[in-house]
C-alpha cells in the first residue's frame, strides 16, 4: 500500500478554505462567540483532526464548513465554491456521533438512501451499496436491520452511507465517541484503511488525543471560548499505520505534545 500524500487540487487551491470565520450565537449580553477569526486550509487528501475541550466550537466549525450553520463573519470555500454551493452539489458526506439509521430499512437500503434521493437507478444503488458494505466489511449484514448490529457496526454503516455517493469531503463529528476503547481503536484502523483506499479528504472532530494522533496527518488544536485555532501540529508518523504505530516512541511524543498544547490552552 502506498502512503497517501495530501496534495493541492489541480488548481493549486486547498479543498477547504476557512477565512476569518467568526460565529456568534444570539445577540447583546446573551451572545456566545463560538468561533473567533478562524482561518484554516485543508488540502485534498488531508486527514485533519480538530481537537479541543468541550464547548470550544469544534462542531460549530464543522457545521460551518458543511453549510449547516452560517458564519457571522468570514467565508468558507469548498472546492473553490461557497459552502452552500458545495452542499447543493453534494460535495459532503457527514457522520455524527450517533448513527442516524432507519430501522425499517435493511442495512443495504440505509446505505442506498442518499443515492435514492439523488435519483440513481436501482441497479446502480445496489451495486454501490454492496461495494461500500464490502469496504466496511459488513457484506454479511446487508439484509439485517440496524438494531440487530452493535454500535460499532452501526457506525460503519453510517460511514458506508456517507461514502456511497463519493463525496470529495467527509466531515466526521466524534463518530466513535460513544464506543468503548477497543472498538474505537478497531474503527480507527478501519477508517485509515478506507481513507487510504479511497483517497478521500477527512475533517474529523474528536476530544481523544490518541485518536487524533493515530488518524491525522495534521492536528488543529482549538482553545476554549471563544474558539480559536491555537496550534497546528503535523503528525509525521509513517504509513501504513497499525497496532505497531501505537507503540512507537514518536507516537507517545506526539500524544504528549498535543496534551501539553491543550493544557496551555486551558490556562490561557
Ligand atoms: P464543541 O463541539 O467543541 O463541544 P460547539 O461547537 O458545540 O462546541 O459549541 C461551541 C459554543 O457555542 C458552546 O458554548 C455552545 O453552547 C454554543 N452553541 C453551539 N450551538 C449553539 C446554538 N445553536 N445556539 C446557541 N449556542 C450554541
Ligand atoms: Mg461537538
GROMACS .gro file of N, CA and C in nm, residues 80-156:
model
  231
   80UNK      N    1  -1.331   2.562  -0.408
   80UNK     CA    2  -1.334   2.694  -0.472
   80UNK      C    3  -1.473   2.757  -0.480
   81UNK      N    4  -1.576   2.689  -0.427
   81UNK     CA    5  -1.709   2.750  -0.430
   81UNK      C    6  -1.761   2.770  -0.287
   82UNK      N    7  -1.872   2.838  -0.275
   82UNK     CA    8  -1.926   2.864  -0.142
   82UNK      C    9  -1.969   2.733  -0.078
   83UNK      N   10  -1.969   2.730   0.058
   83UNK     CA   11  -2.012   2.610   0.130
   83UNK      C   12  -2.153   2.572   0.088
   84UNK      N   13  -2.235   2.673   0.062
   84UNK     CA   14  -2.373   2.646   0.023
   84UNK      C   15  -2.380   2.574  -0.112
   85UNK      N   16  -2.302   2.626  -0.207
   85UNK     CA   17  -2.300   2.561  -0.339
   85UNK      C   18  -2.246   2.418  -0.328
   86UNK      N   19  -2.143   2.402  -0.244
   86UNK     CA   20  -2.084   2.269  -0.227
   86UNK      C   21  -2.187   2.171  -0.169
   87UNK      N   22  -2.273   2.222  -0.079
   87UNK     CA   23  -2.375   2.135  -0.022
   87UNK      C   24  -2.478   2.098  -0.130
   88UNK      N   25  -2.515   2.197  -0.211
   88UNK     CA   26  -2.610   2.168  -0.321
   88UNK      C   27  -2.550   2.065  -0.417
   89UNK      N   28  -2.418   2.074  -0.438
   89UNK     CA   29  -2.352   1.980  -0.530
   89UNK      C   30  -2.319   1.847  -0.463
   90UNK      N   31  -2.359   1.833  -0.338
   90UNK     CA   32  -2.334   1.711  -0.260
   90UNK      C   33  -2.185   1.676  -0.256
   91UNK      N   34  -2.105   1.775  -0.221
   91UNK     CA   35  -1.963   1.751  -0.205
   91UNK      C   36  -1.930   1.692  -0.068
   92UNK      N   37  -2.030   1.685   0.021
   92UNK     CA   38  -2.003   1.638   0.157
   92UNK      C   39  -2.069   1.505   0.188
   93UNK      N   40  -1.997   1.424   0.266
   93UNK     CA   41  -2.060   1.315   0.339
   93UNK      C   42  -2.042   1.348   0.485
   94UNK      N   43  -2.142   1.318   0.568
   94UNK     CA   44  -2.128   1.350   0.710
   94UNK      C   45  -2.155   1.229   0.796
   95UNK      N   46  -2.079   1.218   0.906
   95UNK     CA   47  -2.101   1.111   1.003
   95UNK      C   48  -2.099   1.174   1.141
   96UNK      N   49  -2.204   1.149   1.218
   96UNK     CA   50  -2.215   1.208   1.352
   96UNK      C   51  -2.192   1.102   1.460
   97UNK      N   52  -2.191   1.150   1.585
   97UNK     CA   53  -2.164   1.059   1.697
   97UNK      C   54  -2.264   0.944   1.703
   98UNK      N   55  -2.390   0.978   1.677
   98UNK     CA   56  -2.491   0.873   1.680
   98UNK      C   57  -2.534   0.846   1.535
   99UNK      N   58  -2.517   0.721   1.493
   99UNK     CA   59  -2.555   0.684   1.356
   99UNK      C   60  -2.707   0.699   1.344
  100UNK      N   61  -2.752   0.784   1.252
  100UNK     CA   62  -2.896   0.803   1.236
  100UNK      C   63  -2.944   0.710   1.124
  101UNK      N   64  -2.958   0.582   1.162
  101UNK     CA   65  -3.002   0.482   1.065
  101UNK      C   66  -3.150   0.455   1.084
  102UNK      N   67  -3.215   0.410   0.979
  102UNK     CA   68  -3.359   0.383   0.985
  102UNK      C   69  -3.384   0.234   1.004
  103UNK      N   70  -3.452   0.202   1.114
  103UNK     CA   71  -3.471   0.062   1.149
  103UNK      C   72  -3.567  -0.013   1.058
  104UNK      N   73  -3.652   0.062   0.986
  104UNK     CA   74  -3.745  -0.007   0.897
  104UNK      C   75  -3.681  -0.042   0.763
  105UNK      N   76  -3.556   0.005   0.744
  105UNK     CA   77  -3.483  -0.030   0.623
  105UNK      C   78  -3.374  -0.129   0.658
  106UNK      N   79  -3.339  -0.217   0.566
  106UNK     CA   80  -3.225  -0.304   0.588
  106UNK      C   81  -3.098  -0.219   0.584
  107UNK      N   82  -2.989  -0.281   0.628
  107UNK     CA   83  -2.859  -0.213   0.625
  107UNK      C   84  -2.828  -0.166   0.483
  108UNK      N   85  -2.849  -0.254   0.384
  108UNK     CA   86  -2.817  -0.215   0.246
  108UNK      C   87  -2.902  -0.095   0.203
  109UNK      N   88  -3.030  -0.100   0.237
  109UNK     CA   89  -3.118   0.009   0.193
  109UNK      C   90  -3.090   0.140   0.268
  110UNK      N   91  -3.031   0.131   0.387
  110UNK     CA   92  -2.986   0.253   0.454
  110UNK      C   93  -2.871   0.316   0.375
  111UNK      N   94  -2.779   0.232   0.329
  111UNK     CA   95  -2.664   0.283   0.253
  111UNK      C   96  -2.711   0.340   0.119
  112UNK      N   97  -2.816   0.281   0.066
  112UNK     CA   98  -2.869   0.326  -0.064
  112UNK      C   99  -2.943   0.460  -0.056
  113UNK      N  100  -2.986   0.496   0.066
  113UNK     CA  101  -3.077   0.610   0.079
  113UNK      C  102  -3.032   0.739   0.007
  114UNK      N  103  -2.907   0.786   0.031
  114UNK     CA  104  -2.869   0.911  -0.039
  114UNK      C  105  -2.872   0.894  -0.190
  115UNK      N  106  -2.838   0.774  -0.239
  115UNK     CA  107  -2.838   0.751  -0.384
  115UNK      C  108  -2.981   0.753  -0.438
  116UNK      N  109  -3.073   0.703  -0.353
  116UNK     CA  110  -3.214   0.703  -0.390
  116UNK      C  111  -3.263   0.848  -0.406
  117UNK      N  112  -3.225   0.930  -0.306
  117UNK     CA  113  -3.266   1.072  -0.308
  117UNK      C  114  -3.207   1.141  -0.432
  118UNK      N  115  -3.087   1.099  -0.469
  118UNK     CA  116  -3.022   1.162  -0.585
  118UNK      C  117  -3.070   1.104  -0.718
  119UNK      N  118  -3.158   1.006  -0.711
  119UNK     CA  119  -3.219   0.955  -0.834
  119UNK      C  120  -3.139   0.851  -0.910
  120UNK      N  121  -3.045   0.784  -0.841
  120UNK     CA  122  -2.970   0.676  -0.909
  120UNK      C  123  -3.063   0.557  -0.936
  121UNK      N  124  -3.034   0.481  -1.039
  121UNK     CA  125  -3.116   0.363  -1.071
  121UNK      C  126  -3.100   0.257  -0.963
  122UNK      N  127  -3.199   0.169  -0.956
  122UNK     CA  128  -3.196   0.064  -0.855
  122UNK      C  129  -3.069  -0.021  -0.867
  123UNK      N  130  -3.036  -0.054  -0.989
  123UNK     CA  131  -2.919  -0.139  -1.015
  123UNK      C  132  -2.791  -0.071  -0.966
  124UNK      N  133  -2.778   0.056  -0.998
  124UNK     CA  134  -2.661   0.134  -0.960
  124UNK      C  135  -2.653   0.146  -0.807
  125UNK      N  136  -2.770   0.171  -0.745
  125UNK     CA  137  -2.775   0.184  -0.598
  125UNK      C  138  -2.728   0.058  -0.529
  126UNK      N  139  -2.780  -0.054  -0.574
  126UNK     CA  140  -2.746  -0.181  -0.510
  126UNK      C  141  -2.597  -0.211  -0.528
  127UNK      N  142  -2.547  -0.186  -0.648
  127UNK     CA  143  -2.406  -0.213  -0.675
  127UNK      C  144  -2.316  -0.127  -0.587
  128UNK      N  145  -2.350   0.003  -0.578
  128UNK     CA  146  -2.270   0.095  -0.495
  128UNK      C  147  -2.278   0.055  -0.348
  129UNK      N  148  -2.398   0.026  -0.302
  129UNK     CA  149  -2.417  -0.010  -0.160
  129UNK      C  150  -2.337  -0.136  -0.127
  130UNK      N  151  -2.340  -0.234  -0.216
  130UNK     CA  152  -2.266  -0.358  -0.189
  130UNK      C  153  -2.116  -0.332  -0.185
  131UNK      N  154  -2.071  -0.244  -0.274
  131UNK     CA  155  -1.929  -0.209  -0.277
  131UNK      C  156  -1.888  -0.142  -0.145
  132UNK      N  157  -1.972  -0.049  -0.098
  132UNK     CA  158  -1.942   0.023   0.027
  132UNK      C  159  -1.948  -0.070   0.148
  133UNK      N  160  -2.044  -0.162   0.148
  133UNK     CA  161  -2.054  -0.256   0.260
  133UNK      C  162  -1.933  -0.348   0.264
  134UNK      N  163  -1.880  -0.379   0.148
  134UNK     CA  164  -1.760  -0.461   0.143
  134UNK      C  165  -1.642  -0.381   0.201
  135UNK      N  166  -1.638  -0.253   0.165
  135UNK     CA  167  -1.532  -0.164   0.213
  135UNK      C  168  -1.529  -0.160   0.366
  136UNK      N  169  -1.646  -0.156   0.428
  136UNK     CA  170  -1.650  -0.151   0.576
  136UNK      C  171  -1.668  -0.291   0.636
  137UNK      N  172  -1.650  -0.392   0.551
  137UNK     CA  173  -1.654  -0.532   0.595
  137UNK      C  174  -1.784  -0.571   0.663
  138UNK      N  175  -1.894  -0.535   0.600
  138UNK     CA  176  -2.026  -0.570   0.655
  138UNK      C  177  -2.114  -0.638   0.549
  139UNK      N  178  -2.052  -0.696   0.448
  139UNK     CA  179  -2.131  -0.758   0.341
  139UNK      C  180  -2.230  -0.861   0.395
  140UNK      N  181  -2.188  -0.934   0.498
  140UNK     CA  182  -2.275  -1.040   0.551
  140UNK      C  183  -2.396  -0.985   0.625
  141UNK      N  184  -2.399  -0.854   0.648
  141UNK     CA  185  -2.508  -0.796   0.728
  141UNK      C  186  -2.602  -0.710   0.644
  142UNK      N  187  -2.587  -0.716   0.513
  142UNK     CA  188  -2.664  -0.628   0.424
  142UNK      C  189  -2.814  -0.640   0.445
  143UNK      N  190  -2.863  -0.760   0.477
  143UNK     CA  191  -3.007  -0.781   0.490
  143UNK      C  192  -3.058  -0.765   0.633
  144UNK      N  193  -2.967  -0.737   0.726
  144UNK     CA  194  -3.010  -0.718   0.865
  144UNK      C  195  -3.068  -0.578   0.883
  145UNK      N  196  -3.135  -0.559   0.995
  145UNK     CA  197  -3.183  -0.425   1.032
  145UNK      C  198  -3.079  -0.363   1.125
  146UNK      N  199  -3.066  -0.230   1.125
  146UNK     CA  200  -2.963  -0.165   1.208
  146UNK      C  201  -2.965  -0.210   1.355
  147UNK      N  202  -3.085  -0.227   1.414
  147UNK     CA  203  -3.090  -0.261   1.558
  147UNK      C  204  -3.033  -0.399   1.587
  148UNK      N  205  -3.011  -0.480   1.482
  148UNK     CA  206  -2.952  -0.612   1.503
  148UNK      C  207  -2.800  -0.605   1.505
  149UNK      N  208  -2.744  -0.485   1.485
  149UNK     CA  209  -2.599  -0.466   1.479
  149UNK      C  210  -2.547  -0.397   1.605
  150UNK      N  211  -2.419  -0.419   1.637
  150UNK     CA  212  -2.357  -0.350   1.751
  150UNK      C  213  -2.338  -0.202   1.717
  151UNK      N  214  -2.308  -0.122   1.819
  151UNK     CA  215  -2.286   0.022   1.798
  151UNK      C  216  -2.174   0.050   1.699
  152UNK      N  217  -2.066  -0.028   1.709
  152UNK     CA  218  -1.953  -0.009   1.619
  152UNK      C  219  -1.991  -0.042   1.475
  153UNK      N  220  -2.070  -0.148   1.459
  153UNK     CA  221  -2.114  -0.187   1.324
  153UNK      C  222  -2.208  -0.080   1.267
  154UNK      N  223  -2.293  -0.024   1.351
  154UNK     CA  224  -2.383   0.082   1.303
  154UNK      C  225  -2.303   0.202   1.253
  155UNK      N  226  -2.194   0.235   1.324
  155UNK     CA  227  -2.113   0.348   1.279
  155UNK      C  228  -2.048   0.317   1.144
  156UNK      N  229  -2.011   0.190   1.124
  156UNK     CA  230  -1.953   0.151   0.996
  156UNK      C  231  -2.056   0.164   0.884
   0.00000   0.00000   0.00000
